[in-house]
Short mmCIF file of C-alpha atoms in Angstrom, two decimals:
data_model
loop_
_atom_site.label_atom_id
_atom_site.label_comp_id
_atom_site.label_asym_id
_atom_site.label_seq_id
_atom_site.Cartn_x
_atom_site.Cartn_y
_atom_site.Cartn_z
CA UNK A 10 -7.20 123.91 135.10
CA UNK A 11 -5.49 125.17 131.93
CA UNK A 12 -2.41 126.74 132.40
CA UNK A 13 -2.35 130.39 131.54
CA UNK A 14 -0.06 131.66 128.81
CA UNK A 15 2.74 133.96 129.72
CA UNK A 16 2.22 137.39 128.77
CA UNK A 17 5.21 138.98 130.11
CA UNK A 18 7.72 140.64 127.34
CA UNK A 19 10.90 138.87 127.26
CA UNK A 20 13.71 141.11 128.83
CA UNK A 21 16.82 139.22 127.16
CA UNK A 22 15.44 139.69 123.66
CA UNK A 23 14.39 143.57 124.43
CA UNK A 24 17.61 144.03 126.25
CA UNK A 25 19.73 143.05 122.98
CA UNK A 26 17.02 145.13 121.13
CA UNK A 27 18.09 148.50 123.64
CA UNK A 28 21.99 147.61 124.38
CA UNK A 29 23.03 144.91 121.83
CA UNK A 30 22.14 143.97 118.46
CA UNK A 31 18.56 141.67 118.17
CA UNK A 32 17.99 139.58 115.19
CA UNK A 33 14.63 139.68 113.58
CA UNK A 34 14.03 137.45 110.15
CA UNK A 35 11.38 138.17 108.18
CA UNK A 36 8.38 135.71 107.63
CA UNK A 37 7.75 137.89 104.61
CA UNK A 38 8.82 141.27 103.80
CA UNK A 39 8.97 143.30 99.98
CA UNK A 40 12.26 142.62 98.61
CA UNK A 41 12.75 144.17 95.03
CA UNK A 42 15.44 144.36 92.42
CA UNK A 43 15.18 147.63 90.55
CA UNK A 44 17.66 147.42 86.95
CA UNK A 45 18.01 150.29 84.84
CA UNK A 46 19.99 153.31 84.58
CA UNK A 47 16.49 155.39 84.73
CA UNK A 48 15.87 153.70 88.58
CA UNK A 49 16.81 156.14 90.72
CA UNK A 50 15.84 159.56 88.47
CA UNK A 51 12.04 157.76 88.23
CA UNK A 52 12.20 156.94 92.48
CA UNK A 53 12.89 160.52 93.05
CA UNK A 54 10.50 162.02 90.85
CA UNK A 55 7.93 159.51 92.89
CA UNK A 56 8.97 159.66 96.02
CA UNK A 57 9.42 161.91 99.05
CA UNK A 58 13.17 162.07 99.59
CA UNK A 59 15.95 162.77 97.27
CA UNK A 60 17.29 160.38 95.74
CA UNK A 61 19.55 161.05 93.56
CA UNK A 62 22.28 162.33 95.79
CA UNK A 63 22.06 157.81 96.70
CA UNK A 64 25.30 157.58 94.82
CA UNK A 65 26.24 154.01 94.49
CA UNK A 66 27.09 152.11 97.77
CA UNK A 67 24.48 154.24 99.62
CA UNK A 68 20.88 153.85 100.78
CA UNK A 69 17.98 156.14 101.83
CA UNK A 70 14.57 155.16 102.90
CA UNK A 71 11.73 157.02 101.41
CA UNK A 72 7.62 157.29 100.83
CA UNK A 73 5.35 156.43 97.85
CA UNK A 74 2.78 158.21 98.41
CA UNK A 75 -0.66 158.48 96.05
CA UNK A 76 -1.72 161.37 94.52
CA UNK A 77 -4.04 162.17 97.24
CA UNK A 78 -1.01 162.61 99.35
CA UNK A 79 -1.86 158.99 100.91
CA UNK A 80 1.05 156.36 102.00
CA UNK A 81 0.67 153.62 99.14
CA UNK A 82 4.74 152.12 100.57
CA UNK A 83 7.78 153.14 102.61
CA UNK A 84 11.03 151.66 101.11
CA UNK A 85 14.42 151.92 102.09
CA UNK A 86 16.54 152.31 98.00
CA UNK A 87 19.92 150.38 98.27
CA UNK A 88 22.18 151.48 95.41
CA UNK A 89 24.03 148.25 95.70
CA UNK A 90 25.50 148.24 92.01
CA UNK A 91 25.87 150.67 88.95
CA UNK A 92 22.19 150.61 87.66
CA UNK A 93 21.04 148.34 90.12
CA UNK A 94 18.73 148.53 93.05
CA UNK A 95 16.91 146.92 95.99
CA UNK A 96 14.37 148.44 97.30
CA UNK A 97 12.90 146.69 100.81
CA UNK A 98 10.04 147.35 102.18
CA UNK A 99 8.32 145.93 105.17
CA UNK A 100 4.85 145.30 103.67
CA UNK A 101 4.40 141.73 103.34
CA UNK A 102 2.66 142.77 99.48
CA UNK A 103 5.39 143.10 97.09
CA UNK A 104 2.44 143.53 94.23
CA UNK A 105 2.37 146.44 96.28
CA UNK A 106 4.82 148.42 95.03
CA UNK A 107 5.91 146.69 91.95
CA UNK A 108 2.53 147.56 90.77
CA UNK A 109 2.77 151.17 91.56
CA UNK A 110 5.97 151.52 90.40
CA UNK A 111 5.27 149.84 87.50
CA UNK A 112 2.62 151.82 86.45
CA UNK A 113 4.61 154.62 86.67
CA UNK A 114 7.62 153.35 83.88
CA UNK A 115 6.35 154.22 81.12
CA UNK A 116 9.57 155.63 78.91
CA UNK A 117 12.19 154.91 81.41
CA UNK A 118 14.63 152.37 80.83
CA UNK A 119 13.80 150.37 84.20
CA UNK A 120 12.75 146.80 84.87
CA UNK A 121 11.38 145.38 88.20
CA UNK A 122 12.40 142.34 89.61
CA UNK A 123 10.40 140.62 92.83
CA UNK A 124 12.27 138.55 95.00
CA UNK A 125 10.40 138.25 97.68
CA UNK A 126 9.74 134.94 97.35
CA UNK A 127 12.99 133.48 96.66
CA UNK A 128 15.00 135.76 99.06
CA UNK A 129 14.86 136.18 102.48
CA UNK A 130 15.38 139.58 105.26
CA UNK A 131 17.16 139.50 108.51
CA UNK A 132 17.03 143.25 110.21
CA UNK A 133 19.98 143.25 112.70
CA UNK A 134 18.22 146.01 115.22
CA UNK A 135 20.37 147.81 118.47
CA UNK A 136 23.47 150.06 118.86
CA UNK A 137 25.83 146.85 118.23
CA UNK A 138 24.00 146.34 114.90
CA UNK A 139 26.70 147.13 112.67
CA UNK A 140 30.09 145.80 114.93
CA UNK A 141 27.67 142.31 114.60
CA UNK A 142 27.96 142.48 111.05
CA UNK A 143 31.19 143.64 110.66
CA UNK A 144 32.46 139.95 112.73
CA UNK A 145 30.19 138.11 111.16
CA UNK A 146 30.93 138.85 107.31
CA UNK A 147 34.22 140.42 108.11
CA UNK A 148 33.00 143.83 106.36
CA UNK A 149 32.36 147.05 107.61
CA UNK A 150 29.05 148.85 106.87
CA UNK A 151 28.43 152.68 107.47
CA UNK A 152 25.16 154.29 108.04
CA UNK A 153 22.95 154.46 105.34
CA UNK A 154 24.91 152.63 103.20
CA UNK A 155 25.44 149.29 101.18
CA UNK A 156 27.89 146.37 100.73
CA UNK A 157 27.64 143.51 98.50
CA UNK A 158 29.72 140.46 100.08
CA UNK A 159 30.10 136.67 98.62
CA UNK A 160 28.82 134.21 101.50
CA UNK A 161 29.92 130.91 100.50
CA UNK A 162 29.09 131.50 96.58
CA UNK A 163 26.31 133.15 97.60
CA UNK A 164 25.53 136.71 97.10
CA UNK A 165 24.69 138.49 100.80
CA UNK A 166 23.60 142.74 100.64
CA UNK A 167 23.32 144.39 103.36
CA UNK A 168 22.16 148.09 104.04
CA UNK A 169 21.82 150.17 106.80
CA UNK A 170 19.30 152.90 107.66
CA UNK A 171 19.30 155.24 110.58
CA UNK A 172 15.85 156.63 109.41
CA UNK A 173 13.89 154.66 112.69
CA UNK A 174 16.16 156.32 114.97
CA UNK A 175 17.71 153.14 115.92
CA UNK A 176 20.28 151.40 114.58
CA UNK A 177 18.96 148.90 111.87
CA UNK A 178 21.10 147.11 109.21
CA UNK A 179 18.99 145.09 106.10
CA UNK A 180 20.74 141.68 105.05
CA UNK A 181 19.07 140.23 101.96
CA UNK A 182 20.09 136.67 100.96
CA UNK A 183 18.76 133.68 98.82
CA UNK A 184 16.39 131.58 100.99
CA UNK A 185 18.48 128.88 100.55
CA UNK A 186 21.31 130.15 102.58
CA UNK A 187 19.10 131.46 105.49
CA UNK A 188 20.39 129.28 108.29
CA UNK A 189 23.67 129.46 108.31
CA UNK A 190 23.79 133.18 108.36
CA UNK A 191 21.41 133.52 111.29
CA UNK A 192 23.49 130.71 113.07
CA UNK A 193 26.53 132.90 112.50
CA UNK A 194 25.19 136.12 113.62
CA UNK A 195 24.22 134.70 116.80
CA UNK A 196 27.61 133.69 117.23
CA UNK A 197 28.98 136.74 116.74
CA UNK A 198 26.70 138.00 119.86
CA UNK A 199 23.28 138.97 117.68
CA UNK A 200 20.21 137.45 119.91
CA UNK A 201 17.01 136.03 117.73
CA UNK A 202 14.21 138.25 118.74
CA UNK A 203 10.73 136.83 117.76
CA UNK A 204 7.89 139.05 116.39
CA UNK A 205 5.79 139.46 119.57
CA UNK A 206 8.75 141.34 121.20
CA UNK A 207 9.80 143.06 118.25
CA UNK A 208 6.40 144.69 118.15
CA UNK A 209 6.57 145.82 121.53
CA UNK A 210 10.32 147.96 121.00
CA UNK A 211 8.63 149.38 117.96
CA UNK A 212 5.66 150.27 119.73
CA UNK A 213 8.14 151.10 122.72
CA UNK A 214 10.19 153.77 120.32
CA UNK A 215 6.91 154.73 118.14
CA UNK A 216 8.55 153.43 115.23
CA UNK A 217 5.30 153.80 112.87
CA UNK A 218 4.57 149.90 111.46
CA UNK A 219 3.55 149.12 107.64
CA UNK A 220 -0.25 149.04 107.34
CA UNK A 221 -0.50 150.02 111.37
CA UNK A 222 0.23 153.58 111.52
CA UNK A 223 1.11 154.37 107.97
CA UNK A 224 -0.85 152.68 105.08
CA UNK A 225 -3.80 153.96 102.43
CA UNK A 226 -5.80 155.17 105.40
CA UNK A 227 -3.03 157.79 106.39
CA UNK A 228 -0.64 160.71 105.30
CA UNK A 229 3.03 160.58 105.97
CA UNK A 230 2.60 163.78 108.41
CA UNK A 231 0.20 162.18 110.68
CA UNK A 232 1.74 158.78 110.32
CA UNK A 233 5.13 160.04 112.13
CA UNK A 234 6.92 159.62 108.65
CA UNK A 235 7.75 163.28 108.65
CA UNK A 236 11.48 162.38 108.54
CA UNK A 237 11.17 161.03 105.35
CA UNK A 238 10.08 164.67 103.54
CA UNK A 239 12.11 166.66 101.80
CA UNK A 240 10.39 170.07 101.79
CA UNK A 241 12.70 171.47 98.94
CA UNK A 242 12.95 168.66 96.71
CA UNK A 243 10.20 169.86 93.98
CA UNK A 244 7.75 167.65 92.98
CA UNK A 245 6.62 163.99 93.85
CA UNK A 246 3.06 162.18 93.39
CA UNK A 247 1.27 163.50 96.53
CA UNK A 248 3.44 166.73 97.09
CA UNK A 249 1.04 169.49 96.37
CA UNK A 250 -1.57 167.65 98.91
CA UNK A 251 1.23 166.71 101.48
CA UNK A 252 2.85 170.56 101.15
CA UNK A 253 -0.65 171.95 101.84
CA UNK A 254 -1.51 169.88 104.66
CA UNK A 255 1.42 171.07 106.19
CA UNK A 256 1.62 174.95 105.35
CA UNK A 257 -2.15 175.38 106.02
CA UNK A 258 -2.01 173.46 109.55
CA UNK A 259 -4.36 170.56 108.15
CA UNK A 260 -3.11 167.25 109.66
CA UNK A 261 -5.85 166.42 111.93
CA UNK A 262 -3.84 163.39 114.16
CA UNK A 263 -0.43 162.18 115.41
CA UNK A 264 0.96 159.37 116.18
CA UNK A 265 1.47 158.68 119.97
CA UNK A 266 1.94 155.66 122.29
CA UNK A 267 -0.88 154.77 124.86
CA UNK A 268 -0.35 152.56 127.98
CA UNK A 269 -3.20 150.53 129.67
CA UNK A 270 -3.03 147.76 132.04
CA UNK A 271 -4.86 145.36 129.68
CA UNK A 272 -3.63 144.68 126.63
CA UNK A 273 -5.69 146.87 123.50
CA UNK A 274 -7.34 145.52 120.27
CA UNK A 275 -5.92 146.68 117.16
CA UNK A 276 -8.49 149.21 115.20
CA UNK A 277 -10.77 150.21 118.63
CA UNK A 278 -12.07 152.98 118.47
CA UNK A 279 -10.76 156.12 121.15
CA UNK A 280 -13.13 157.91 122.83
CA UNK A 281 -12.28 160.63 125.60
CA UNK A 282 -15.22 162.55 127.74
CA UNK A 283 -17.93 160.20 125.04
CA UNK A 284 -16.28 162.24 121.79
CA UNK A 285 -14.29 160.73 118.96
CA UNK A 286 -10.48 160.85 119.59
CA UNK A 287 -8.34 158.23 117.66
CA UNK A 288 -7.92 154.76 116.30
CA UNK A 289 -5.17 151.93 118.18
CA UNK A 290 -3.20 150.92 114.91
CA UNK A 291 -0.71 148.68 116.90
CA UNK A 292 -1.71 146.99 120.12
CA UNK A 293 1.12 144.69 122.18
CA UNK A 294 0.03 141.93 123.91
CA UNK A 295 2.99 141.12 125.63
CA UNK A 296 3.32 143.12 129.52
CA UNK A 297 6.29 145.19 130.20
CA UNK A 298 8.32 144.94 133.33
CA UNK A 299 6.66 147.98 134.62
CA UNK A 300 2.96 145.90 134.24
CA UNK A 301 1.81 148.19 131.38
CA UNK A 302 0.62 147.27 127.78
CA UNK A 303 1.79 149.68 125.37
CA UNK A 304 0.03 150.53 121.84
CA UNK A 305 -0.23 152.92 119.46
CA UNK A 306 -2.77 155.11 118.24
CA UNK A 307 -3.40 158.18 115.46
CA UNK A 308 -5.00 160.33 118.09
CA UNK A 309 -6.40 163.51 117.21
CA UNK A 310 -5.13 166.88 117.54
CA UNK A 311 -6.77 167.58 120.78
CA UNK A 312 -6.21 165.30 123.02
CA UNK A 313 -2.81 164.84 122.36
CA UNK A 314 -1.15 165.72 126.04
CA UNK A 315 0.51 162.89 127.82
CA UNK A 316 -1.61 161.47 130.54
CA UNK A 317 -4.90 162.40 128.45
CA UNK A 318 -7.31 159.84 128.90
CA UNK A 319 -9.23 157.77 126.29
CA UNK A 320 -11.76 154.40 126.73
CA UNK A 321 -10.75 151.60 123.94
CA UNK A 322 -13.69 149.17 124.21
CA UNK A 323 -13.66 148.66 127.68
CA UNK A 324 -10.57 149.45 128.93
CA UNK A 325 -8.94 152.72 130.24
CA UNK A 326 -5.83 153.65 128.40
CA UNK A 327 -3.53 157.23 128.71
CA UNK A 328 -1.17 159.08 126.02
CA UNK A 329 2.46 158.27 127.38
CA UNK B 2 4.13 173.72 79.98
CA UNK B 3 0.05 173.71 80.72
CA UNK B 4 -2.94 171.44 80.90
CA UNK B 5 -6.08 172.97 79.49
CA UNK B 6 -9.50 172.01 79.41
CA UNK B 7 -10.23 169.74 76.03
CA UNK B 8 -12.46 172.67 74.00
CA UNK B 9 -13.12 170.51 71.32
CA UNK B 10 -13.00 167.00 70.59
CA UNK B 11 -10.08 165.15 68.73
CA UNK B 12 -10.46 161.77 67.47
CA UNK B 13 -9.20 159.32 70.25
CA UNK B 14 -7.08 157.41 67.97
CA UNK B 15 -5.01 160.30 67.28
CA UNK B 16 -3.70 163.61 69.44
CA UNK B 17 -3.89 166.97 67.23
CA UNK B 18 -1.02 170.08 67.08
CA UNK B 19 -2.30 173.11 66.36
CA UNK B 20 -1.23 175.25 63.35
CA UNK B 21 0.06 177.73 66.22
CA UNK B 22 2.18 174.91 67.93
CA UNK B 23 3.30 173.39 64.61
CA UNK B 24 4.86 176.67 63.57
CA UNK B 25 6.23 177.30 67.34
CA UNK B 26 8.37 173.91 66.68
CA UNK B 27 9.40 174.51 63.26
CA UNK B 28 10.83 178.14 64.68
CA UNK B 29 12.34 176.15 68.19
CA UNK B 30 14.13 173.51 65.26
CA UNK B 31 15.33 176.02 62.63
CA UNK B 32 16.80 177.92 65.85
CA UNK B 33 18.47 174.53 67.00
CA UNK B 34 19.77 174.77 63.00
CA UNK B 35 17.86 170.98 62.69
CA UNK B 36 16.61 170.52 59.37
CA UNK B 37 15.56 167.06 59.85
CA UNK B 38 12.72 167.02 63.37
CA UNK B 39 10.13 166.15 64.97
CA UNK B 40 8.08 166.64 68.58
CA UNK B 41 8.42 163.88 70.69
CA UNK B 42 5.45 164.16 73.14
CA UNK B 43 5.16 161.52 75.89
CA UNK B 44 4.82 160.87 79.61
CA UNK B 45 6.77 159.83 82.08
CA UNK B 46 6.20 159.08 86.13
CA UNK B 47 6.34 161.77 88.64
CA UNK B 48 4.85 165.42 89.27
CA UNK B 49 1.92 166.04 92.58
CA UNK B 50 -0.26 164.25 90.10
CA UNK B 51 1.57 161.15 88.80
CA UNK B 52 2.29 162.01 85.55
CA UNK B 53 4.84 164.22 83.94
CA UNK B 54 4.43 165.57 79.89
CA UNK B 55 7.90 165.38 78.14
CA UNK B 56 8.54 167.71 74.93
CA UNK B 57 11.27 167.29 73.19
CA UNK B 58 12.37 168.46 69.40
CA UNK B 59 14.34 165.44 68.34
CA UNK B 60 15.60 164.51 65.05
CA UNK B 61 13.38 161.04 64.38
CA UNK B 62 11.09 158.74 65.73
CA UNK B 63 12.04 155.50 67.71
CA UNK B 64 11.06 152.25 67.18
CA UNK B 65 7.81 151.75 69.00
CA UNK B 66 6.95 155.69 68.67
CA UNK B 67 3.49 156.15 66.36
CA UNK B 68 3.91 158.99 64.16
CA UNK B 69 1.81 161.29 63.20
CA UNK B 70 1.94 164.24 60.94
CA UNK B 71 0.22 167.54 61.24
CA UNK B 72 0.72 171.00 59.50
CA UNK B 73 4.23 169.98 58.47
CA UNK B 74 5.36 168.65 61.96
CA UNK B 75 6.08 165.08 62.47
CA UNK B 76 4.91 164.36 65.87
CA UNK B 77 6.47 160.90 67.80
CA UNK B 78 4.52 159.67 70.49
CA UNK B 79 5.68 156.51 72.47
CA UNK B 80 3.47 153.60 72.25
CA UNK B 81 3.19 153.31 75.94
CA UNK B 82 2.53 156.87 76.52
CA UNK B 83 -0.12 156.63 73.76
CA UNK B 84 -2.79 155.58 76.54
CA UNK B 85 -2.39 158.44 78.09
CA UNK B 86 -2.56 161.26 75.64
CA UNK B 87 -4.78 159.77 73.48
CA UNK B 88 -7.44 162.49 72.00
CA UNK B 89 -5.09 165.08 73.41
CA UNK B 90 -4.63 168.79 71.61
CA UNK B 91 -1.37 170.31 71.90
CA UNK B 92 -1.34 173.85 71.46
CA UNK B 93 0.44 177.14 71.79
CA UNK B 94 -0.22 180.09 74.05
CA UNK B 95 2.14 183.47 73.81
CA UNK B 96 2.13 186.94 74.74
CA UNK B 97 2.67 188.39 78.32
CA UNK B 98 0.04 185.93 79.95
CA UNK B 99 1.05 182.95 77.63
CA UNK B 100 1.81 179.92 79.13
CA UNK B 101 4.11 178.42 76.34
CA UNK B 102 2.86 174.76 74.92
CA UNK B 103 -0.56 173.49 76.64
CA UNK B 104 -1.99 170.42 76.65
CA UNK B 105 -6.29 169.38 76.66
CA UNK B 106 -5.65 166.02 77.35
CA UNK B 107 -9.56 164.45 78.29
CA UNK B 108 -7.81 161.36 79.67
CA UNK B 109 -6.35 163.41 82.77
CA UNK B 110 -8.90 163.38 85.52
CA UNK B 111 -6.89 165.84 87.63
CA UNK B 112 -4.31 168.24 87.15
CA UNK B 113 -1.42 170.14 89.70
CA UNK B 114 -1.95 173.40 90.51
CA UNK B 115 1.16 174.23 88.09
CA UNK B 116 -0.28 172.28 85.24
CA UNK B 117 2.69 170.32 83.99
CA UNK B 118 1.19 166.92 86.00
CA UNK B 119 -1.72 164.88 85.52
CA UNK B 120 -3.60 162.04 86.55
CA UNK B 121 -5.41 159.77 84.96
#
């Protein structure tokens, strides 16, 4: 008889998630150089937040968005150096946004540099985030914002971003270097969390996921990315679809998490009494200690109460 | 700063100032005192649409700007930008209602309700 495969979420890795400080690495993730003195005038006439109160040593995340008022990227901008920045993203397409970005420059004076391939991201996730840093490179970091420090003769940035409503520092390094920086964060009380759990806290704390809940297929209203908005910025590609959307009511779903007790399929269709009523974007297959599988799901307008029942192929799931 | 709708057509290779614009910039120049100018028209990222016009009365060209000259106005267009504006018409609109320079550009697919951005 085969043995089945464990299921069950694994407490010590969502505990230093919730109390501690969990270690997530990348196995791919957009990591971009941005040089120029025209970088961060050109990201906030793009993008959603303003940007160019990012004064050196400080980093905001914000949203590309098309001109249809569609999510093309969210990034968070680290102004680690005069003229210089990295943006990170966690789409695992760089072409992504280089290519947008790109074919935005036209008379700037701004030139893009991928390194996702020869760089690698750690996101040190949990309230003791930070403090782990801090005893591991012997530097402080502040919220949303950026230090440069030499690890070995190796360059290591790191930036942190309260934008998820958790506390999340960004540590960008050459590849080369990788294991000996992970091995030192876990000695400095970090705990490696692997993907499967990680997808489960974000699901947990409806922390919308690249090309999940936000992507081409959705706006940053409905996608939870309303954070990441600035109302009174002026204009951005997308704002005069994104600003009507919102002043006329339009935004036809939400984001919001959905527990069954089987796990759900990604992209199954919602259904509650036989009508349309949402799409799972993010399904967990791990079960929580309470027995439930979480998800989540753009659900529409209507059935948006917790407890509201839906059928996902099969199987019964209800709003949280 | 407007887009209009192209009303006639301009060869592609080229974008066209009006006589009405021409003389606008000559008066914006001799107010600036500049005796030596030109219009630098070009586009840069950003606007609901994508793309942004820039005007600007500057005193030459730069090295990869194409240069063209119409009704005594040099006008410098980036060679980059070119793609974008080619077969444009930039003219002039005054009076109580005017709307100050406007562009027909028939490479902009869509424009923002406020006209200064375009897509392509």
């Amino acid at each position: 008889m085969q043995t089945p495969i464990s299921t069950k979420a694994d407490q010590t890795q969502l505990d230093a998630l919730e109390n501690g400080c969990g270690i997530l690495l990348w196995d791919a993730a957009t990591i971009v150089q941005h040089n120029g003195p025209d970088t961060l005038d050109l990201l906030h006439r793009l993008t959603t937040k303003e940007l160019l109160g990012v004064t050196e040593g400080h980093a905001r995340r914000t949203a590309l968005t098309s001109d249809k008022g569609r999510v093309v990227d969210v990034f968070l901008v680290a102004h680690v150096a005069e003229n210089q920045l990295l943006l990170i993203s966690d789409s695992p397409n760089s072409e992504r946004m280089v290519s947008a970005i790109d074919y935005y420059t036209i008379i700037e004076d701004a030139e893009l540099i991928d390194l996702s391939k020869t760089h690698t991201r750690i996101s040190l996730v949990g309230p003791n985030a930070r403090r782990v840093v801090e005893s591991t490179l012997n530097t402080g970091i502040e919220p949303d914002a950026t230090a440069t420090i030499a690890f070995g003769d190796d360059p290591v940035y790191m930036a942190s971003d309260t934008s998820r409503g958790v506390e999340w520092v960004d540590v960008i390094y050459d590849t080369a270097i990788f294991s000996r920086l992970v091995g030192a964060f876990g000695n400095s009380g970090g705990v490696a969390v692997d993907a499967a759990n990680f997808e489960l806290f974000r699901i947990d704390k409806e922390i919308p996921g690249s090309d999940k809940e936000y992507g081409e297929h959705a706006n940053p209203i409905e996608a939870g990315l309303l954070h990441l908005i600035d109302w009174d910025k002026g204009c951005y590609v997308g704002q005069e679809v994104i600003a009507r959307l919102d002043a006329y009511d339009k935004v036809q779903r939400n984001v919001k998490v959905l527990q069954s007790n089987a796990p759900l399929e990604e992209g199954a269709k919602l259904t509650a009494e036989s009508k349309p009523a949402g799409v799972v974007t993010s399904a967990s297959k791990l079960e929580s200690a309470d027995g439930n599988f979480l998800s989540l799901a753009l659900v529409r307008k209507a059935y948006l109460d917790s407890d509201t029942e839906f059928d996902a192929n099969g199987t019964t799931a209800t709003v949280r | 700063m407007t887009t209009m709708s192209p009303g006639r057509s301009v060869p592609v290779n080229t974008i066209e100032i009006t006589e009405k614009a021409a003389g606008k910039v000559t008066q914006f120049a001799a107010n600036k005192g500049m005796e030596k100018f030109g219009l630098k028209v070009a586009v840069k990222g950003g606007g609901c649409s994508g793309l942004t016009y820039v005007l600007d009365i500057v005193e030459g060209p730069e090295s990869d700007d194409k240069v063209i000259l119409q009704h005594g106005v040099e006008v410098y267009v980036p060679k980059k930008a070119f793609v974008f504006l080619a077969g444009t018409v930039l003219d002039f609109s005054d009076g109580l209602n005017g709307k100050g320079f406007e562009f027909a550009n028939p490479n902009a697919a869509k424009t923002c309700g406020c006209g200064t951005s375009f897509s392509v």
